[in-house]
Tab-separated table of C-alpha atoms and ligand atoms in Angstrom:
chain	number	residue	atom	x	y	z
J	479	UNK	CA	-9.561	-71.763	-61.827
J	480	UNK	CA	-11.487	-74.703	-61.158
J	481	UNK	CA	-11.943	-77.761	-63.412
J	482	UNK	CA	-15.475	-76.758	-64.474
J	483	UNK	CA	-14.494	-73.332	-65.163
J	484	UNK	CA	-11.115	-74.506	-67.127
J	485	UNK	CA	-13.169	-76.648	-69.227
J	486	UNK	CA	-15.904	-74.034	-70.186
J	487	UNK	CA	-13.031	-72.010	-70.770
J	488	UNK	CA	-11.519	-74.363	-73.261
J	489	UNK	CA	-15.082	-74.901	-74.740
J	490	UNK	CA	-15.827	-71.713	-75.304
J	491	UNK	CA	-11.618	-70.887	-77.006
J	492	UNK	CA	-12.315	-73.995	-79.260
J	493	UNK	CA	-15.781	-72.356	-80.144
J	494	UNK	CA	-14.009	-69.412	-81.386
J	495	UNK	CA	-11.216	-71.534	-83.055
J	496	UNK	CA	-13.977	-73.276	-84.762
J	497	UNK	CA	-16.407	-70.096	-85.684
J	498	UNK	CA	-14.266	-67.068	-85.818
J	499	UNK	CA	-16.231	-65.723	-83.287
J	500	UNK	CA	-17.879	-64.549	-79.633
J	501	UNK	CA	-20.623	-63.621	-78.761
J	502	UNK	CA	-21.541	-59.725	-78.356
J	503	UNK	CA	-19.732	-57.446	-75.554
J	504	UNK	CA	-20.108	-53.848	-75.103
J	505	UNK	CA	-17.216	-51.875	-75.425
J	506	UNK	CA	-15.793	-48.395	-76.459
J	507	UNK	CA	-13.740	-48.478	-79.045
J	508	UNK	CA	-10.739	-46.039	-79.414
J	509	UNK	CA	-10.298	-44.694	-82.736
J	510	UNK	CA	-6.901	-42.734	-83.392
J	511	UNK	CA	-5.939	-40.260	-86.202
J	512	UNK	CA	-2.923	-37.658	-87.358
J	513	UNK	CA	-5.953	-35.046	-88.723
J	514	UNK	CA	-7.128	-31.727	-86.450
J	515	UNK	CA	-10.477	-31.570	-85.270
J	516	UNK	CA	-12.094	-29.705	-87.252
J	517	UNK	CA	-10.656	-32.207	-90.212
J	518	UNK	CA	-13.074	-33.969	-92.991
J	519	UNK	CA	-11.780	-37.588	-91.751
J	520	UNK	CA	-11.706	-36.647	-87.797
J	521	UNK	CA	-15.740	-35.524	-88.280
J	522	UNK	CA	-16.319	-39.025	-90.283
J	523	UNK	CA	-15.071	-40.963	-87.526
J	524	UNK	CA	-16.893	-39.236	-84.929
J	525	UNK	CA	-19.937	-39.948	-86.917
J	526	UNK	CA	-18.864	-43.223	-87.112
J	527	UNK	CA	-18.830	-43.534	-83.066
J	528	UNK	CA	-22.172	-41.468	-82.922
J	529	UNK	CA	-24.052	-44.322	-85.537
J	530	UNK	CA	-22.209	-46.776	-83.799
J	531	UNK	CA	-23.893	-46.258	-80.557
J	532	UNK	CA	-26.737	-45.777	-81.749
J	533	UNK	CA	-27.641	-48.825	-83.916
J	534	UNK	CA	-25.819	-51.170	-81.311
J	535	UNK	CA	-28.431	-49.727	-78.799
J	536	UNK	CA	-25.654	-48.055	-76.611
J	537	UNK	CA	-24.026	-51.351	-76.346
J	538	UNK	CA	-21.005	-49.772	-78.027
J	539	UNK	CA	-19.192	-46.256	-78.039
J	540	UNK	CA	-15.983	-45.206	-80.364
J	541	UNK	CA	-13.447	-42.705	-78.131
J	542	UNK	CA	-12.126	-40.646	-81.167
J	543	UNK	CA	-8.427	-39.362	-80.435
J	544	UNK	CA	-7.397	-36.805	-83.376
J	545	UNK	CA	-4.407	-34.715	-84.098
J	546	UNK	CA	-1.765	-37.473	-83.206
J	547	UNK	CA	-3.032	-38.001	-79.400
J	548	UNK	CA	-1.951	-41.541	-79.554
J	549	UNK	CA	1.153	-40.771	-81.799
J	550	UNK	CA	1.988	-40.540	-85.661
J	551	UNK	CA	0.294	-43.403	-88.161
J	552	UNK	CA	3.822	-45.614	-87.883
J	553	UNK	CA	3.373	-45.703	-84.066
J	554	UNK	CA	-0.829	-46.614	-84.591
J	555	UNK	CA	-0.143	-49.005	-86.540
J	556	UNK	CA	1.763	-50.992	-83.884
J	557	UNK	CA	-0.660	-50.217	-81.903
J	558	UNK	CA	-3.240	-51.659	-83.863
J	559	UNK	CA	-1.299	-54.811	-84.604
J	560	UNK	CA	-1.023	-55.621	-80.568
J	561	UNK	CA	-4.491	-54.530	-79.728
J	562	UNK	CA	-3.445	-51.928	-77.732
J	563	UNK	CA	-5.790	-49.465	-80.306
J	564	UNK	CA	-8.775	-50.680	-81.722
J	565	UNK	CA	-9.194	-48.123	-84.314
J	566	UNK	CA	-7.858	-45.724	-87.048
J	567	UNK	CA	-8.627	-43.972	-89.944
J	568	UNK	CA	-5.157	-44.031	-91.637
J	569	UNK	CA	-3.759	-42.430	-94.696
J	570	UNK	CA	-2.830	-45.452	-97.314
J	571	UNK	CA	0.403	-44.234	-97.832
J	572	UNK	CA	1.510	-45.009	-93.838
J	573	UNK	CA	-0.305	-48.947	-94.522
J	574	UNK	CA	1.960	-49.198	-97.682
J	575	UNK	CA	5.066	-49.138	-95.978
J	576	UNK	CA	3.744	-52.190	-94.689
J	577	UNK	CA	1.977	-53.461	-98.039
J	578	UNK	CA	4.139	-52.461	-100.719
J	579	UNK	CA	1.015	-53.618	-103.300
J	580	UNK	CA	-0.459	-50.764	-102.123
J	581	UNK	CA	1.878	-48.320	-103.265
J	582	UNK	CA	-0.287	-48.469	-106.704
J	583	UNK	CA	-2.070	-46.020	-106.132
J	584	UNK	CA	0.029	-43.698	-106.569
J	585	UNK	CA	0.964	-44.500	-109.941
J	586	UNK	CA	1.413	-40.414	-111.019
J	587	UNK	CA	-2.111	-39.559	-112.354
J	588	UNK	CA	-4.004	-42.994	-112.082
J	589	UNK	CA	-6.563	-40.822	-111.791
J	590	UNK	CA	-7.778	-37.977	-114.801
J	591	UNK	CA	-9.566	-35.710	-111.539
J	592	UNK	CA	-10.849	-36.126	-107.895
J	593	UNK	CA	-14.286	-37.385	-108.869
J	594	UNK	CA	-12.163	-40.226	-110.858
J	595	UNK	CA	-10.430	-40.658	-107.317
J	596	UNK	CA	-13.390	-41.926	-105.954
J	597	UNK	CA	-14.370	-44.106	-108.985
J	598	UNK	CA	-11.235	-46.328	-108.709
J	599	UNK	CA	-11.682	-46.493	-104.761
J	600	UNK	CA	-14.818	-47.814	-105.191
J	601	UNK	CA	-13.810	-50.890	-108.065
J	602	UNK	CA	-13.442	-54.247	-106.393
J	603	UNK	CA	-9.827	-53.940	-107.845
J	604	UNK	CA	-8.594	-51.611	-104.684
J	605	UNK	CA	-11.588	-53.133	-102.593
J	606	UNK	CA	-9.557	-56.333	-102.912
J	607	UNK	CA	-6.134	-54.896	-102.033
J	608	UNK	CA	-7.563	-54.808	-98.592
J	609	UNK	CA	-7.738	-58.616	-98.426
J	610	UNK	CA	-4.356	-59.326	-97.580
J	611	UNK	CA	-4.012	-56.555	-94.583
J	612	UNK	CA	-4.696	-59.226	-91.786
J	613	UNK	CA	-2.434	-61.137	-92.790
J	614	UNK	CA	0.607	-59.133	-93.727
J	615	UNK	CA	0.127	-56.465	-91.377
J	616	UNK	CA	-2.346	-57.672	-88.716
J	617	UNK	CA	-5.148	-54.925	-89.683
J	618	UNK	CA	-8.632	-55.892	-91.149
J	619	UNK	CA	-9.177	-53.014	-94.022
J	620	UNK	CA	-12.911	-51.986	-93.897
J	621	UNK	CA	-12.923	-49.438	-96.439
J	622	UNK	CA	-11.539	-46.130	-98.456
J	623	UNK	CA	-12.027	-42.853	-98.034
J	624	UNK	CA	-9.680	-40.547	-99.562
J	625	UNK	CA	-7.934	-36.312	-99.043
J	626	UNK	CA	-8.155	-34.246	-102.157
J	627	UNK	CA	-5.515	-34.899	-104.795
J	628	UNK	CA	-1.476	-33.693	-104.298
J	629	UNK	CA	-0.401	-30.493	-105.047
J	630	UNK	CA	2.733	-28.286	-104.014
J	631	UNK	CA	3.319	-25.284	-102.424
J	632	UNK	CA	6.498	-23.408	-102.887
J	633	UNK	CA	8.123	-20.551	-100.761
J	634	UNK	CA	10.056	-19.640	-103.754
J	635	UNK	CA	8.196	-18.927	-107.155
J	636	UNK	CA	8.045	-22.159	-109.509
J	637	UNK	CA	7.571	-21.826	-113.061
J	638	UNK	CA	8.990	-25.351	-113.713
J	639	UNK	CA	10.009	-28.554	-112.644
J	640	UNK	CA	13.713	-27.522	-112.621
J	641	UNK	CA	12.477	-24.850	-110.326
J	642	UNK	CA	12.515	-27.692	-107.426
J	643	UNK	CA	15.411	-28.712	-107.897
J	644	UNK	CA	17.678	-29.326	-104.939
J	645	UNK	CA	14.852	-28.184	-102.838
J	646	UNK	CA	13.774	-29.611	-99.773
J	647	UNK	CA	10.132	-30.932	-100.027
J	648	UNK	CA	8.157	-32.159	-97.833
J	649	UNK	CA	6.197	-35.579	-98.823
J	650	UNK	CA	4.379	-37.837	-96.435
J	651	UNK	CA	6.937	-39.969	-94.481
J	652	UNK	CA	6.086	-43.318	-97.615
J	653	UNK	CA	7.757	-44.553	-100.456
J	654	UNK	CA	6.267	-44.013	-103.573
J	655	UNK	CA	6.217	-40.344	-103.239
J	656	UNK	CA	9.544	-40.341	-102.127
J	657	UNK	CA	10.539	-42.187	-105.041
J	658	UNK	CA	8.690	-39.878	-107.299
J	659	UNK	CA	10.551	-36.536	-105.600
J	660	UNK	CA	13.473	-38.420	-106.109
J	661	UNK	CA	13.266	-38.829	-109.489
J	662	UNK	CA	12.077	-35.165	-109.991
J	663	UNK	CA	15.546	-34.297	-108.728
J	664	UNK	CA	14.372	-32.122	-105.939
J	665	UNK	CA	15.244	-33.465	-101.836
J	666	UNK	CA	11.946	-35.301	-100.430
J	667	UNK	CA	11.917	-34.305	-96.878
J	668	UNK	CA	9.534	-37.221	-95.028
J	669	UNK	CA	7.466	-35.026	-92.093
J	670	UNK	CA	4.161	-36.107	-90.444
J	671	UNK	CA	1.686	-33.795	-91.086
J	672	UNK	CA	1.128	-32.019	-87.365
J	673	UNK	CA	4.932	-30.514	-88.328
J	674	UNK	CA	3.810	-29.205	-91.823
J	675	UNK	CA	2.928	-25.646	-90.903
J	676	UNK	CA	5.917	-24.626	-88.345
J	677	UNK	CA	8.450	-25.928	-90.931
J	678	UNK	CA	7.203	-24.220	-93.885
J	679	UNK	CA	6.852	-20.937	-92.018
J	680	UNK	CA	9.880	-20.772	-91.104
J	681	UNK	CA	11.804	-22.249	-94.177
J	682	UNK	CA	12.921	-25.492	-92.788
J	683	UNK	CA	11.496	-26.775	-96.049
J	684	UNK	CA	11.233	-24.915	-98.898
J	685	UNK	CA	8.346	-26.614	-100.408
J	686	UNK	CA	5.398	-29.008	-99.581
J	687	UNK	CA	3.685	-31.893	-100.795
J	688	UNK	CA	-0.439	-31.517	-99.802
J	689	UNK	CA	-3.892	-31.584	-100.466
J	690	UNK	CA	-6.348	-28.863	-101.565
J	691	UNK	CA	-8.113	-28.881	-98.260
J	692	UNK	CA	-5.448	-28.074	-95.935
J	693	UNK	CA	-3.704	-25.863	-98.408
J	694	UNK	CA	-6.609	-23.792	-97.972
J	695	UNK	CA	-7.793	-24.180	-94.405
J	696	UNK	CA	-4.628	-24.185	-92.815
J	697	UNK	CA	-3.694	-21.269	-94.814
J	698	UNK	CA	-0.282	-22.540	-95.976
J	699	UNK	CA	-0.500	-20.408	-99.068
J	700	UNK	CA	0.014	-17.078	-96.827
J	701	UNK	CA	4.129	-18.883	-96.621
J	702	UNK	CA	4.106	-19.391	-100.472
J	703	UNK	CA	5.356	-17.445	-103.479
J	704	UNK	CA	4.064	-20.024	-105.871
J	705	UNK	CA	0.896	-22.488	-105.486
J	706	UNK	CA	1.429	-25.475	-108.060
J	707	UNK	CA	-1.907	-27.133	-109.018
J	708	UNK	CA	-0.787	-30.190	-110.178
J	709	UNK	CA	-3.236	-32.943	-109.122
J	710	UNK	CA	-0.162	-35.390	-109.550
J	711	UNK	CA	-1.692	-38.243	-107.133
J	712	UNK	CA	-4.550	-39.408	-105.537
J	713	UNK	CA	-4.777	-39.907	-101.595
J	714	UNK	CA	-6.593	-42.996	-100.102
J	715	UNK	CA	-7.483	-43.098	-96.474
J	716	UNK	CA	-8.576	-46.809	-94.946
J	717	UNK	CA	-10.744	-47.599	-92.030
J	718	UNK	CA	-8.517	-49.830	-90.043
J	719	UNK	CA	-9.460	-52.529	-87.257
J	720	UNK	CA	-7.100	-54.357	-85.638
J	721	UNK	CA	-7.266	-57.933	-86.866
J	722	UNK	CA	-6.463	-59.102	-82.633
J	723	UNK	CA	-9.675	-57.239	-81.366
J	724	UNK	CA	-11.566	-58.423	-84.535
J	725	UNK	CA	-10.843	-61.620	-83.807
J	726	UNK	CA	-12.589	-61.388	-80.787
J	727	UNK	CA	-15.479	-59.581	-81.581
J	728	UNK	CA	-19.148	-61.188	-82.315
J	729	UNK	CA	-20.151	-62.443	-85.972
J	730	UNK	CA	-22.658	-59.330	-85.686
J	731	UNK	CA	-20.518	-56.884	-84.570
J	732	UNK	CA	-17.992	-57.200	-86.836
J	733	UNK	CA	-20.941	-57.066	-89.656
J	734	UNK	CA	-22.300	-53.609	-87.674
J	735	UNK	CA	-18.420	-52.236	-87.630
J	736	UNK	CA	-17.599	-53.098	-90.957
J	737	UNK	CA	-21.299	-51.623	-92.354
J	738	UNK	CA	-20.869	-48.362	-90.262
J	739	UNK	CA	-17.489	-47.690	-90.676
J	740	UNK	CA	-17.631	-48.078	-94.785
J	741	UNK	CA	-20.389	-46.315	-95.095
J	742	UNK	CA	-18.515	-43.199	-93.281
J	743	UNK	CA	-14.948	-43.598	-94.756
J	744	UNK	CA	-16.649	-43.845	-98.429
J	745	UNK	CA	-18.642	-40.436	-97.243
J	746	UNK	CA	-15.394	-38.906	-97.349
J	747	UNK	CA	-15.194	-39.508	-101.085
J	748	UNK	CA	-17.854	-37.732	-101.717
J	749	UNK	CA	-16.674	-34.449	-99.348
J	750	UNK	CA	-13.530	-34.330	-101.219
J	751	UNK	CA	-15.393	-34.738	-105.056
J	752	UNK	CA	-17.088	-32.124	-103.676
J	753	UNK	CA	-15.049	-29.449	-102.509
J	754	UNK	CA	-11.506	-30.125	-103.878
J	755	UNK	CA	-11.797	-27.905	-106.699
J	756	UNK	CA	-13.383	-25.190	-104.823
J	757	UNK	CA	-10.634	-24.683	-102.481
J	758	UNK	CA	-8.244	-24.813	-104.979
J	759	UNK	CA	-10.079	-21.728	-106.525
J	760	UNK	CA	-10.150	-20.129	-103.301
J	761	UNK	CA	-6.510	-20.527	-103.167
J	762	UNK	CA	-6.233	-19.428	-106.309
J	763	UNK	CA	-8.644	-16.326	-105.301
J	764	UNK	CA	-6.123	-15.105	-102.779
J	765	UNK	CA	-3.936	-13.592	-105.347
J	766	UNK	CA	-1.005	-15.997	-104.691
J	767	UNK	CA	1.015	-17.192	-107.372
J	768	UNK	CA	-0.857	-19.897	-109.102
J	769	UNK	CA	0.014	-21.970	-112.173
J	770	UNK	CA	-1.738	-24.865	-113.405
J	771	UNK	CA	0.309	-28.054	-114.755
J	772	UNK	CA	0.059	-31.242	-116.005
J	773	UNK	CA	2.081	-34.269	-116.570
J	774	UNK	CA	4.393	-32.794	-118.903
J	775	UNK	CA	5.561	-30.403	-115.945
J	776	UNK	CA	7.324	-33.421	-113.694
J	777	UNK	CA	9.387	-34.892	-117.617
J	778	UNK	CA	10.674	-38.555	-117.092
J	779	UNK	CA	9.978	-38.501	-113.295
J	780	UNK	CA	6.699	-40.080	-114.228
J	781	UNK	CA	8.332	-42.912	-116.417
J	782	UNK	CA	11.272	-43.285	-113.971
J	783	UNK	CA	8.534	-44.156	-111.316
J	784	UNK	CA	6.536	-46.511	-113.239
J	785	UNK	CA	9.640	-48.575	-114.372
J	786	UNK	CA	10.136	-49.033	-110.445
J	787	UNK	CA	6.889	-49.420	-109.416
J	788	UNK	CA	5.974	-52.114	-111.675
J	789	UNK	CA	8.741	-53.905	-109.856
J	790	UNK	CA	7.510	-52.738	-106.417
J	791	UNK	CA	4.029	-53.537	-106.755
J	792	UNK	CA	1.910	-56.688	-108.162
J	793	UNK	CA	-1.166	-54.761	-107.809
J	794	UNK	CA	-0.272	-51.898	-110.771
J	795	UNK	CA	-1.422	-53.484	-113.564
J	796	UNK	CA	-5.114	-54.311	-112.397
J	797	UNK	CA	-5.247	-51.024	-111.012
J	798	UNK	CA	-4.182	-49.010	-114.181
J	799	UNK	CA	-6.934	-51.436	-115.461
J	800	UNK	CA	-9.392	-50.534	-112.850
J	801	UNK	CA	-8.891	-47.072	-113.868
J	802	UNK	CA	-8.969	-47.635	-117.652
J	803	UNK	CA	-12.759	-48.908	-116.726
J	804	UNK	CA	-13.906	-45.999	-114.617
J	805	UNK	CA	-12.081	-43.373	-116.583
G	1763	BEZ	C1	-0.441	-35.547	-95.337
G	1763	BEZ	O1	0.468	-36.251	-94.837
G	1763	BEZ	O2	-0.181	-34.671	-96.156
G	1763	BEZ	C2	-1.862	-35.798	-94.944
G	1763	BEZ	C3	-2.162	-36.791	-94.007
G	1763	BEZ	C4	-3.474	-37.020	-93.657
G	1763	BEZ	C5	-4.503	-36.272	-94.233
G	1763	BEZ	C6	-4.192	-35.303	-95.158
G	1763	BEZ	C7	-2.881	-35.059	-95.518
């Protein structure tokens, strides 16, 4: 390089140093996530990529790679924090391994119903939980969206808790839920979600920890005696950047990323309000077995997993709050 070339160089690094930013460059984005296709959150992002192009005048593009293309959310994650992926939509749960704080909320029933989901996503409470990703876990947090609340799917009929005992159940590979299983007595089983269906078809679990939406439209009801509507936790997604190719994006494309990609992870709140009960009843419509519980169903799990989460987390308190005020 020569020495007028070095200098600009240094010029325009200390710019950045100085501003936080560069000036606009065209680029396609790739955007990576665990959900099919056809999936609420894979559509959002596409729609994400489609708006993106179009209100940055073609300038930019979003590559969206679903169904685990680029590996499971652990493995994105790293990717995100060396720049090697721009972009994910990403269950909570996987960023809380990384965030403990986060782990609030899944405080067992935070939330009364789905629609009450969305409320405490929306509070500047959990907005704020997103300030510290850069940081701790080198991901800028643009937003929630959310999957329908938990509920569990049994090959063996469940009439209660003790019903699960000893079983092996498939949760989300994150701790809270693990901790909450554990409590329950029964054997969490951590499994991405791609290796849900083969493994409770053919009884490698015996149970399974999921959401309304895939319960129905993946049909894992047809492997079930019993169908437990239990609405025991909520299930934030976050649009993730990472913070290495933020950091070297323009002031106005970071403002056109974060816009667009809020606006389309918080339309997945509004899918999931919409249709969670619905598929439930279509579940329910099947003829499966199909009981209806409450908190009383899981005893002192809940307690058990408050005691240790208001340990694990600093954020539980001003959540609970936060849901006190939208309740
Ligand atoms: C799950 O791990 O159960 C899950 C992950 C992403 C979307 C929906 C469900």
């Amino acid at each position: 390089m020569n020495k007028r070339i070095k200098s600009l160089v240094g010029v325009a690094a200390a710019l950045v140093a100085v501003t936080g930013a560069t000036t606009a460059m065209a680029k396609d984005f790739r955007l990576g996530l665990i959900t099919p296709p056809p999936h609420i959150w894979t559509k959002a992002a596409e729609a994400f990529g489609e708006e993106l192009a179009e209100k940055s005048g073609g300038a930019h593009s979003v590559t969206v790679f679903p169904a685990r293309q680029l590996g499971d959310e652990a493995e994105m994650l790293q990717q995100l924090q060396t720049g090697a992926l721009d972009m994910a939509f990403m269950t909570v749960a996987e960023v809380s391994n990384r965030a403990p704080d986060l782990g609030a909320f899944y405080a067992p029933y935070l939330a009364n119903d789905i629609a009450h989901a969305g409320r405490i996503l929306r509070t500047d409470t959990a907005k704020g939980l997103l300030d510290d990703l850069p940081g701790k876990v080198g991901v800028v947090g643009v937003g929630y969206g959310m999957a329908g609340l938990r509920q569990i799917v049994s090959r063996d009929a469940v009439e209660t808790a003790g019903d699960l005992e000893g079983k092996k159940l498939r949760i989300t590979p994150f701790e809270p839920i693990l901790d909450f299983y554990n409590a329950m007595g029964a054997a969490p089983t951590p499994m991405p979600l791609p290796a849900v269906y083969d493994a409770l078809a053919n009884g490698q679990v015996d149970a399974i920890d999921m959401d309304a939406e895939l319960i129905w439209k993946l049909k894992y009801y047809e492997h079930a005696d019993t169908v437990v509507e239990s609405n025991h936790m909520m299930f934030p997604m976050v649009g993730l950047v990472s913070a290495k190719v933020w950091s070297g994006m323009s002031d106005e494309d970071r403002e056109m990323v974060r816009e667009l990609m809020a606006k389309h992870v918080d339309s997945c709140i509004d899918s999931y309000v919409a249709k969670d009960q619905e598929w439930l009843t279509q579940v329910e419509e099947t003829g499966t077995n199909y009981i209806v519980v409450g908190p009383d169903f899981f005893g002192d799990a809940i307690d058990q997993w408050n005691a240790k989460w208001s340990e694990k987390s600093a954020a539980l308190d001003d959540l609970r709050a936060a849901a006190e005020e939208t309740r």
